[in-house]
N, CA, C and O of each residue as an XYZ file, in Angstrom:
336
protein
N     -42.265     -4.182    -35.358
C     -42.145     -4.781    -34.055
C     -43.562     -4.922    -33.489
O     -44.232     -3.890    -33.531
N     -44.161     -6.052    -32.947
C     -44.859     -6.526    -32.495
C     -45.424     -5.944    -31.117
O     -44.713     -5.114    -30.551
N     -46.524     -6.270    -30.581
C     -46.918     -6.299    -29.095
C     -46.182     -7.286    -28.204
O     -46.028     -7.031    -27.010
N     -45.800     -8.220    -28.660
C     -45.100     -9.199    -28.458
C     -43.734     -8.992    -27.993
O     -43.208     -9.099    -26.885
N     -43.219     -8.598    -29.387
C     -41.553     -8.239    -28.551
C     -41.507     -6.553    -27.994
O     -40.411     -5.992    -28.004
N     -42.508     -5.935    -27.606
C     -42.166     -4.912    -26.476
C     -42.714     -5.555    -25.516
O     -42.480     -4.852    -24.532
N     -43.554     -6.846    -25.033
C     -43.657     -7.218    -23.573
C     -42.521     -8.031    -23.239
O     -42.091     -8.139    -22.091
N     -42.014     -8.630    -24.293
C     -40.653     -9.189    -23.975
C     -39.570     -8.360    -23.476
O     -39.066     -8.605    -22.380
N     -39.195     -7.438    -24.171
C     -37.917     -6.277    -23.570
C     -38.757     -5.844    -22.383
O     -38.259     -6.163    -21.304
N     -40.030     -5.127    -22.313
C     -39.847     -4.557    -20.760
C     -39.859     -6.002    -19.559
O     -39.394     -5.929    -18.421
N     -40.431     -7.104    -20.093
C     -40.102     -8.295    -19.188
C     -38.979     -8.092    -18.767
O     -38.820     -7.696    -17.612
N     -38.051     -8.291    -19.513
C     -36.623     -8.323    -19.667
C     -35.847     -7.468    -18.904
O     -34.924     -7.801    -18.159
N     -36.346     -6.118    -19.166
C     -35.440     -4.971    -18.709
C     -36.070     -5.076    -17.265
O     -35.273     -4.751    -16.386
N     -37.341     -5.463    -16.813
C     -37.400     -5.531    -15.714
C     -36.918     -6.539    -14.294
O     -36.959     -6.356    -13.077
N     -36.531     -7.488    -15.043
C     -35.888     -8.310    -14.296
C     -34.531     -8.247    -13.993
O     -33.893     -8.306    -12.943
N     -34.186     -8.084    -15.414
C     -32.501     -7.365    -15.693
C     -32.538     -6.500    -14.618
O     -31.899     -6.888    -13.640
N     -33.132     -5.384    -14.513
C     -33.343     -3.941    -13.964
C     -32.967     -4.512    -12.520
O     -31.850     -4.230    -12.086
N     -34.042     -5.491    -11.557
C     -34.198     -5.913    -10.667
C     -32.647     -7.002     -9.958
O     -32.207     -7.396     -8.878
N     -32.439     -7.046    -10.931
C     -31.101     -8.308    -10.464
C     -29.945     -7.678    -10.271
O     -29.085     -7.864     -9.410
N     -30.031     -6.482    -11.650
C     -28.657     -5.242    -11.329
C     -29.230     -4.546     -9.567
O     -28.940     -5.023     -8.470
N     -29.604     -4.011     -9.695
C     -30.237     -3.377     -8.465
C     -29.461     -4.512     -7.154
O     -28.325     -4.306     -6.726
N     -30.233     -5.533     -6.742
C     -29.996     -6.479     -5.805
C     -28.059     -6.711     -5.858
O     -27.413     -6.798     -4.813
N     -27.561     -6.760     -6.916
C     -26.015     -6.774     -6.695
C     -25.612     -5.501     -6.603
O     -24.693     -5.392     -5.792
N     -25.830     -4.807     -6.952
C     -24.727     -3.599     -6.823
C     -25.510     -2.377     -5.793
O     -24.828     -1.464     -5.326
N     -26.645     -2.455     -5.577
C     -26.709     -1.530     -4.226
C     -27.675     -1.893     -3.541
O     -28.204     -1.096     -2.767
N     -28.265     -3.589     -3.713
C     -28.759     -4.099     -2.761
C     -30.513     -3.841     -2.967
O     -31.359     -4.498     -2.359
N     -30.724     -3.077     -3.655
C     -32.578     -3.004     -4.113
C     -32.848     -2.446     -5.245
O     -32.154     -1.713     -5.950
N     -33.949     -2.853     -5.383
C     -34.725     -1.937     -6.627
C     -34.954     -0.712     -7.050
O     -34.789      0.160     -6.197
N     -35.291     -0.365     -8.126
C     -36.162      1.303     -7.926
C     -37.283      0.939     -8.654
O     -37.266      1.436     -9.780
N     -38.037      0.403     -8.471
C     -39.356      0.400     -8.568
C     -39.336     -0.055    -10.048
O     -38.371      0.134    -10.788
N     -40.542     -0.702    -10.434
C     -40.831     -1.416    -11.856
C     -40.340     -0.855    -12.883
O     -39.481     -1.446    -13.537
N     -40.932      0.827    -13.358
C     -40.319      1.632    -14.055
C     -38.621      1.960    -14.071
O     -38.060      2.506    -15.021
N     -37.963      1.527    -12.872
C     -36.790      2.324    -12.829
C     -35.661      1.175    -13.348
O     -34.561      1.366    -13.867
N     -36.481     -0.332    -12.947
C     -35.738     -1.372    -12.986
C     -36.047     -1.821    -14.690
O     -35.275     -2.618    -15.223
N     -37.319     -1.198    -15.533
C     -36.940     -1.786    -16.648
C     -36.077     -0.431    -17.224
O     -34.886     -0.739    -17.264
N     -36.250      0.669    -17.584
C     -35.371      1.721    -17.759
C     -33.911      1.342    -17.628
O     -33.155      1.710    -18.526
N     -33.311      0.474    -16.357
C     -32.125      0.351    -16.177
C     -31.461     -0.990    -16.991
O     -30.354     -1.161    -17.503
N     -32.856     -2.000    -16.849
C     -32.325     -3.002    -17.717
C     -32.186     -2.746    -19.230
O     -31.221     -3.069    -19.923
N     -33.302     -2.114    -19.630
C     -32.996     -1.821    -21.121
C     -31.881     -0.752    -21.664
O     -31.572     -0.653    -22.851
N     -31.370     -0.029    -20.687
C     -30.086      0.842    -20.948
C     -29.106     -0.435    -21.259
O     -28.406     -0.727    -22.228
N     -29.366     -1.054    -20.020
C     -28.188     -2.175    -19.680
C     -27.789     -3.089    -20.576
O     -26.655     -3.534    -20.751
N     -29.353     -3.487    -21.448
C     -29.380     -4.658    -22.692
C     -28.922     -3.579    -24.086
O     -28.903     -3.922    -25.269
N     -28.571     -2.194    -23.518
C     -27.930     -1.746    -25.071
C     -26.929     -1.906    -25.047
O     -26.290     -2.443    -25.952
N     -26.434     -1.443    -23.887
C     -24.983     -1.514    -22.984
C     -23.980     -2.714    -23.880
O     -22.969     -2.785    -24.580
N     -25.338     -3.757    -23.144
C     -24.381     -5.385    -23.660
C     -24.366     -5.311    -24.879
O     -23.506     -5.352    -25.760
N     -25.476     -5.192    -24.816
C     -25.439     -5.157    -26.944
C     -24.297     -4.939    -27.654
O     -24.222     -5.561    -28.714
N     -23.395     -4.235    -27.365
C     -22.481     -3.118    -27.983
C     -21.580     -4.032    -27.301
O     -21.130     -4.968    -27.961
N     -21.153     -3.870    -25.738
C     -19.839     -3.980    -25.475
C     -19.361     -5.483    -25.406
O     -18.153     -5.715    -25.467
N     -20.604     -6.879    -25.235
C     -20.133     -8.169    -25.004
C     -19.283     -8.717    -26.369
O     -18.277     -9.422    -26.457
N     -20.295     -7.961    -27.571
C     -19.531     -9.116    -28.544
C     -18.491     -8.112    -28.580
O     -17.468     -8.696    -28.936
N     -18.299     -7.116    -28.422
C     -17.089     -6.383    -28.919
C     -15.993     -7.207    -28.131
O     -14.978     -7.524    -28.750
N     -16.147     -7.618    -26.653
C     -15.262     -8.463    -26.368
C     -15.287    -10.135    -26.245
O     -15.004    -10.847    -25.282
N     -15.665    -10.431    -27.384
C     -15.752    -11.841    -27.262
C     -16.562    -12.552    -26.834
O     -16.460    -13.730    -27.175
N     -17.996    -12.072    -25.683
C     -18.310    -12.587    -24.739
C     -19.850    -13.507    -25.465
O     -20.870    -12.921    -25.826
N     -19.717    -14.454    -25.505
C     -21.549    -14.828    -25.645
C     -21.710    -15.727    -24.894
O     -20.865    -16.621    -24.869
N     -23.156    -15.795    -23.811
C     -23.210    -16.097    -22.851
C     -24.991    -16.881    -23.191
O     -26.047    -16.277    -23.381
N     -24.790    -18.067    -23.167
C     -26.294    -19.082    -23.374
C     -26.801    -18.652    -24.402
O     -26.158    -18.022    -25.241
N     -28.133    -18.948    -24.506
C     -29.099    -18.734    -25.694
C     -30.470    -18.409    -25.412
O     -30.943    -18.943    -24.408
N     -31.242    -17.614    -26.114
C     -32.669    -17.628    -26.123
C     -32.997    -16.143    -24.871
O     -32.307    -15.168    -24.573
N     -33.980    -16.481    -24.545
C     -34.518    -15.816    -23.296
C     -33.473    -15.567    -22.130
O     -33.167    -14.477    -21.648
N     -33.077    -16.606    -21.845
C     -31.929    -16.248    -20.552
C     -30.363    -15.584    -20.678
O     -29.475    -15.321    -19.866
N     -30.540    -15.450    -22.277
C     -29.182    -14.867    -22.531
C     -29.479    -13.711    -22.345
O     -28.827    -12.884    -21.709
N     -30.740    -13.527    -23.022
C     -31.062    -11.990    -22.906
C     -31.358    -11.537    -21.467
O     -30.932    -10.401    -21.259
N     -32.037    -12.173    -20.303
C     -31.485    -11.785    -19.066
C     -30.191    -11.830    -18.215
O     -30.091    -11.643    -17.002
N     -29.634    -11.995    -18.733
C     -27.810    -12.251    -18.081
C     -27.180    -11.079    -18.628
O     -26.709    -10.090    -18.067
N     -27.292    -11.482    -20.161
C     -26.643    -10.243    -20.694
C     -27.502     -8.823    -20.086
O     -26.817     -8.296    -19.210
N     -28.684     -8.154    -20.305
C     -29.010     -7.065    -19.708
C     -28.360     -6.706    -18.426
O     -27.768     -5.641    -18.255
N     -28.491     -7.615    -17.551
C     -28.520     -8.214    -16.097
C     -26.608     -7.443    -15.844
O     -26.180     -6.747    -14.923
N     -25.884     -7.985    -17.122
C     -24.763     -7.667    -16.712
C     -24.108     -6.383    -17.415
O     -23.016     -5.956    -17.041
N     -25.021     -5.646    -18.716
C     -24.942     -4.333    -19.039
C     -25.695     -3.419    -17.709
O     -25.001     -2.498    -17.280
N     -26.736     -3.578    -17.206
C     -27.293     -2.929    -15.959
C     -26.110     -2.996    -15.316
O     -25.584     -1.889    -15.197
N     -25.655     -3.673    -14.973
C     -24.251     -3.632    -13.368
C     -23.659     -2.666    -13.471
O     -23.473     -1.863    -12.557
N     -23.028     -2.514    -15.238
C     -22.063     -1.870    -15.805
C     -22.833     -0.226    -15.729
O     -22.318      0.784    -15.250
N     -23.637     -0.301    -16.100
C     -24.767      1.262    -16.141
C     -24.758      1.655    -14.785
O     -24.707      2.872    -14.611
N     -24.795      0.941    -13.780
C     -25.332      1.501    -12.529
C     -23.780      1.658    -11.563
O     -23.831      2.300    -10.514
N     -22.543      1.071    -11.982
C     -21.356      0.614    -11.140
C     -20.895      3.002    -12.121
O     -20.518      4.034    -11.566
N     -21.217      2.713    -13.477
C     -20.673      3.806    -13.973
C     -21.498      5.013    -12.922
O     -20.872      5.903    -12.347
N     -22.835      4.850    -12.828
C     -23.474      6.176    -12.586
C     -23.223      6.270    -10.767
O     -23.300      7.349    -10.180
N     -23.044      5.490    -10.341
C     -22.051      5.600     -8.992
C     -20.999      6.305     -8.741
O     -20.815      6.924     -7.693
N     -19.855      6.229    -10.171
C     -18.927      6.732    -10.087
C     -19.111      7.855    -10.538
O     -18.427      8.770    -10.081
N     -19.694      8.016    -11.153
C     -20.321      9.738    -11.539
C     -20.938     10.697    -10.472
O     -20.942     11.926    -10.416
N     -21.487      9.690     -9.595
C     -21.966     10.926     -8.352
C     -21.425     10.954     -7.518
O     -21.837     11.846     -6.776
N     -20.289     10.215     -6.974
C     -19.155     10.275     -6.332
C     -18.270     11.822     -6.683
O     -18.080     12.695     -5.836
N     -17.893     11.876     -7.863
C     -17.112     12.431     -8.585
C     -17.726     13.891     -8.554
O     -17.194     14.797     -9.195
């Protein structure tokens, strides 16, 4: 793996990171927290979209949607965990 594709994933996880954040509790946690959350989030999808069928665009922006929508799923779970 390249220099290349680790500025791509933390790109990634950071925007991902940033977009989960803004829907589900309205802000960020800071650069570090938002790629951390996206790249949980882009394993997340990894695993659970195709398991259900789901493929969503191509290229670069799939990979922010999809993270974007494993983050929701990471952060909607760890909500319900500190509730609990």
């Amino acid at each position: 793996m390249g220099i290349d594709s680790i500025i791509v994933w933390l790109l990634v996880g950071a925007i991902a990171g940033w977009l989960a954040g803004l829907l589900v509790r309205g802000g960020g946690f800071g650069l570090i927290g938002n790629i951390a959350i996206g790249i949980v989030g882009a394993v997340v999808a990894g695993w659970l979209l195709p398991f259900l069928g789901v493929n969503l665009g191509a290229g670069i922006f799939r990979a922010i949607i999809n993270s974007a929508i494993g983050a929701v799923i990471v952060l909607v779970l760890l909500a319900m965990i500190r509730r609990a």
